mmCIF file of C-alpha atoms in Angstrom:
data_model
loop_
_atom_site.group_PDB
_atom_site.id
_atom_site.type_symbol
_atom_site.label_atom_id
_atom_site.label_comp_id
_atom_site.label_asym_id
_atom_site.label_seq_id
_atom_site.Cartn_x
_atom_site.Cartn_y
_atom_site.Cartn_z
ATOM 1 C CA GLN U 317 4.519 7.065 56.375
ATOM 2 C CA VAL U 318 6.758 7.184 53.317
ATOM 3 C CA GLN U 319 10.508 7.693 53.386
ATOM 4 C CA LEU U 320 12.279 8.794 50.232
ATOM 5 C CA VAL U 321 15.963 8.429 49.397
ATOM 6 C CA GLU U 322 17.408 9.922 46.202
ATOM 7 C CA SER U 323 20.529 8.779 44.382
ATOM 8 C CA GLY U 324 22.249 9.267 41.057
ATOM 9 C CA GLY U 325 23.334 12.869 41.241
ATOM 10 C CA GLY U 326 26.785 14.012 40.198
ATOM 11 C CA LEU U 327 28.868 16.163 37.897
ATOM 12 C CA VAL U 328 28.276 16.036 34.152
ATOM 13 C CA GLN U 329 29.241 18.166 31.179
ATOM 14 C CA ALA U 330 26.667 20.157 29.271
ATOM 15 C CA GLY U 331 24.882 17.945 26.778
ATOM 16 C CA GLY U 332 25.347 14.878 28.929
ATOM 17 C CA SER U 333 22.862 12.688 30.766
ATOM 18 C CA LEU U 334 22.127 11.580 34.311
ATOM 19 C CA ARG U 335 19.531 9.275 35.795
ATOM 20 C CA LEU U 336 18.187 10.054 39.232
ATOM 21 C CA SER U 337 16.455 7.415 41.309
ATOM 22 C CA CYS U 338 14.237 7.693 44.346
ATOM 23 C CA ALA U 339 13.676 4.666 46.558
ATOM 24 C CA ALA U 340 10.571 4.755 48.703
ATOM 25 C CA SER U 341 9.749 2.769 51.793
ATOM 26 C CA GLY U 342 6.219 2.001 52.866
ATOM 27 C CA ARG U 343 3.494 -0.207 51.505
ATOM 28 C CA THR U 344 1.388 2.758 50.420
ATOM 29 C CA PHE U 345 3.889 4.004 47.810
ATOM 30 C CA ARG U 346 1.650 3.085 44.925
ATOM 31 C CA SER U 347 -1.150 5.285 46.210
ATOM 32 C CA TYR U 348 0.940 8.462 45.928
ATOM 33 C CA ALA U 349 1.683 10.710 43.009
ATOM 34 C CA MET U 350 5.429 11.248 42.790
ATOM 35 C CA GLY U 351 7.370 14.252 41.657
ATOM 36 C CA TRP U 352 10.788 15.799 41.270
ATOM 37 C CA PHE U 353 11.637 19.326 42.314
ATOM 38 C CA ARG U 354 14.916 21.226 42.254
ATOM 39 C CA GLN U 355 16.506 24.145 44.019
ATOM 40 C CA ALA U 356 19.421 26.109 42.628
ATOM 41 C CA PRO U 357 21.614 28.275 44.850
ATOM 42 C CA GLY U 358 19.848 31.508 45.758
ATOM 43 C CA LYS U 359 16.600 30.425 44.133
ATOM 44 C CA GLU U 360 13.325 28.987 45.311
ATOM 45 C CA ARG U 361 12.526 25.325 44.951
ATOM 46 C CA GLU U 362 10.754 24.663 41.656
ATOM 47 C CA PHE U 363 8.693 21.865 40.170
ATOM 48 C CA VAL U 364 10.366 19.664 37.545
ATOM 49 C CA ALA U 365 8.133 16.666 36.789
ATOM 50 C CA ARG U 366 5.420 14.466 38.253
ATOM 51 C CA ILE U 367 3.836 11.111 37.602
ATOM 52 C CA SER U 368 0.483 9.743 38.697
ATOM 53 C CA TRP U 369 0.121 6.783 41.039
ATOM 54 C CA SER U 370 -0.437 4.419 38.114
ATOM 55 C CA GLY U 371 2.325 5.895 35.980
ATOM 56 C CA GLY U 372 -0.156 6.619 33.246
ATOM 57 C CA ASN U 373 -0.034 10.374 33.488
ATOM 58 C CA THR U 374 3.024 12.614 33.499
ATOM 59 C CA TYR U 375 3.546 16.355 33.522
ATOM 60 C CA TYR U 376 6.677 18.460 33.094
ATOM 61 C CA ALA U 377 7.870 21.971 33.637
ATOM 62 C CA ASP U 378 8.376 23.786 30.346
ATOM 63 C CA SER U 379 12.078 24.168 31.084
ATOM 64 C CA VAL U 380 12.675 20.392 30.985
ATOM 65 C CA LYS U 381 9.989 19.196 28.577
ATOM 66 C CA GLY U 382 11.474 17.022 25.841
ATOM 67 C CA ARG U 383 14.725 16.512 27.771
ATOM 68 C CA PHE U 384 13.644 14.834 31.027
ATOM 69 C CA THR U 385 11.519 11.716 31.481
ATOM 70 C CA ILE U 386 9.914 10.603 34.723
ATOM 71 C CA SER U 387 8.963 6.975 35.333
ATOM 72 C CA ARG U 388 8.019 4.734 38.237
ATOM 73 C CA ASP U 389 8.065 1.055 39.137
ATOM 74 C CA ASN U 390 5.463 0.331 41.800
ATOM 75 C CA ALA U 391 6.716 -3.234 42.223
ATOM 76 C CA LYS U 392 10.134 -1.876 43.239
ATOM 77 C CA ASN U 393 8.898 1.272 44.989
ATOM 78 C CA THR U 394 11.071 3.489 42.827
ATOM 79 C CA VAL U 395 10.669 6.592 40.731
ATOM 80 C CA ASN U 396 13.278 7.730 38.242
ATOM 81 C CA LEU U 397 14.166 10.888 36.390
ATOM 82 C CA GLN U 398 16.117 10.450 33.172
ATOM 83 C CA MET U 399 17.798 13.740 32.311
ATOM 84 C CA ASN U 400 19.210 14.218 28.818
ATOM 85 C CA SER U 401 20.749 17.193 27.030
ATOM 86 C CA LEU U 402 21.654 18.725 30.357
ATOM 87 C CA LYS U 403 22.384 22.439 30.562
ATOM 88 C CA PRO U 404 24.338 24.437 33.141
ATOM 89 C CA GLU U 405 21.041 25.965 34.272
ATOM 90 C CA ASP U 406 19.891 22.498 35.332
ATOM 91 C CA THR U 407 22.431 22.649 38.153
ATOM 92 C CA ALA U 408 20.560 22.273 41.443
ATOM 93 C CA VAL U 409 19.743 19.991 44.319
ATOM 94 C CA TYR U 410 17.040 17.622 43.097
ATOM 95 C CA TYR U 411 14.370 16.422 45.496
ATOM 96 C CA CYS U 412 11.964 13.538 45.224
ATOM 97 C CA ALA U 413 8.489 14.113 46.660
ATOM 98 C CA ALA U 414 5.282 12.192 47.284
ATOM 99 C CA SER U 415 1.765 13.564 47.418
ATOM 100 C CA ALA U 416 -1.697 12.151 47.904
ATOM 101 C CA ASP U 417 -2.812 14.875 45.469
ATOM 102 C CA THR U 418 -1.939 14.114 41.850
ATOM 103 C CA ARG U 419 -1.342 17.832 41.230
ATOM 104 C CA ILE U 420 1.881 17.698 43.177
ATOM 105 C CA GLU U 421 3.114 20.851 41.471
ATOM 106 C CA LEU U 422 0.246 22.834 43.020
ATOM 107 C CA VAL U 423 0.304 21.566 46.606
ATOM 108 C CA VAL U 424 2.832 21.070 49.370
ATOM 109 C CA PRO U 425 3.933 17.438 49.016
ATOM 110 C CA ASP U 426 3.342 15.111 51.939
ATOM 111 C CA TYR U 427 6.879 13.717 51.931
ATOM 112 C CA TRP U 428 10.296 14.869 50.728
ATOM 113 C CA GLY U 429 13.610 13.178 50.191
ATOM 114 C CA GLN U 430 16.873 14.669 51.377
ATOM 115 C CA GLY U 431 17.996 15.728 47.909
ATOM 116 C CA THR U 432 20.831 14.883 45.534
ATOM 117 C CA GLN U 433 23.192 17.374 43.900
ATOM 118 C CA VAL U 434 23.322 17.693 40.120
ATOM 119 C CA THR U 435 26.044 19.895 38.663
ATOM 120 C CA VAL U 436 26.289 20.581 34.938
ATOM 121 C CA SER U 437 29.521 22.175 33.747
ATOM 122 C CA SER U 438 29.738 24.290 30.620
#
């Protein structure tokens, strides 16, 4: 069992930066691929970024590539999402997720966090 708790969301102006964190409980954290998803009002949840269990492999949605960076610290059971050059269209609730399958963007993750709101003003 893995429990995920996100933090770091907030209100930022376009062009600004935010850093989201996800704290995971459970000794098996390091065996899971981790990812970030987001859901804007009236839209479906979409994949943002994922990182392999070792941290050696990352993958991003085209919409955030070059602006967002995902990282993890297995010693601290945390995964982070550094978001730079934010745009109003990045406004959404951001969710942390864990999956036994590295291709977290293609499967239903095993665990979800409760989400954190990110609002980017123009």
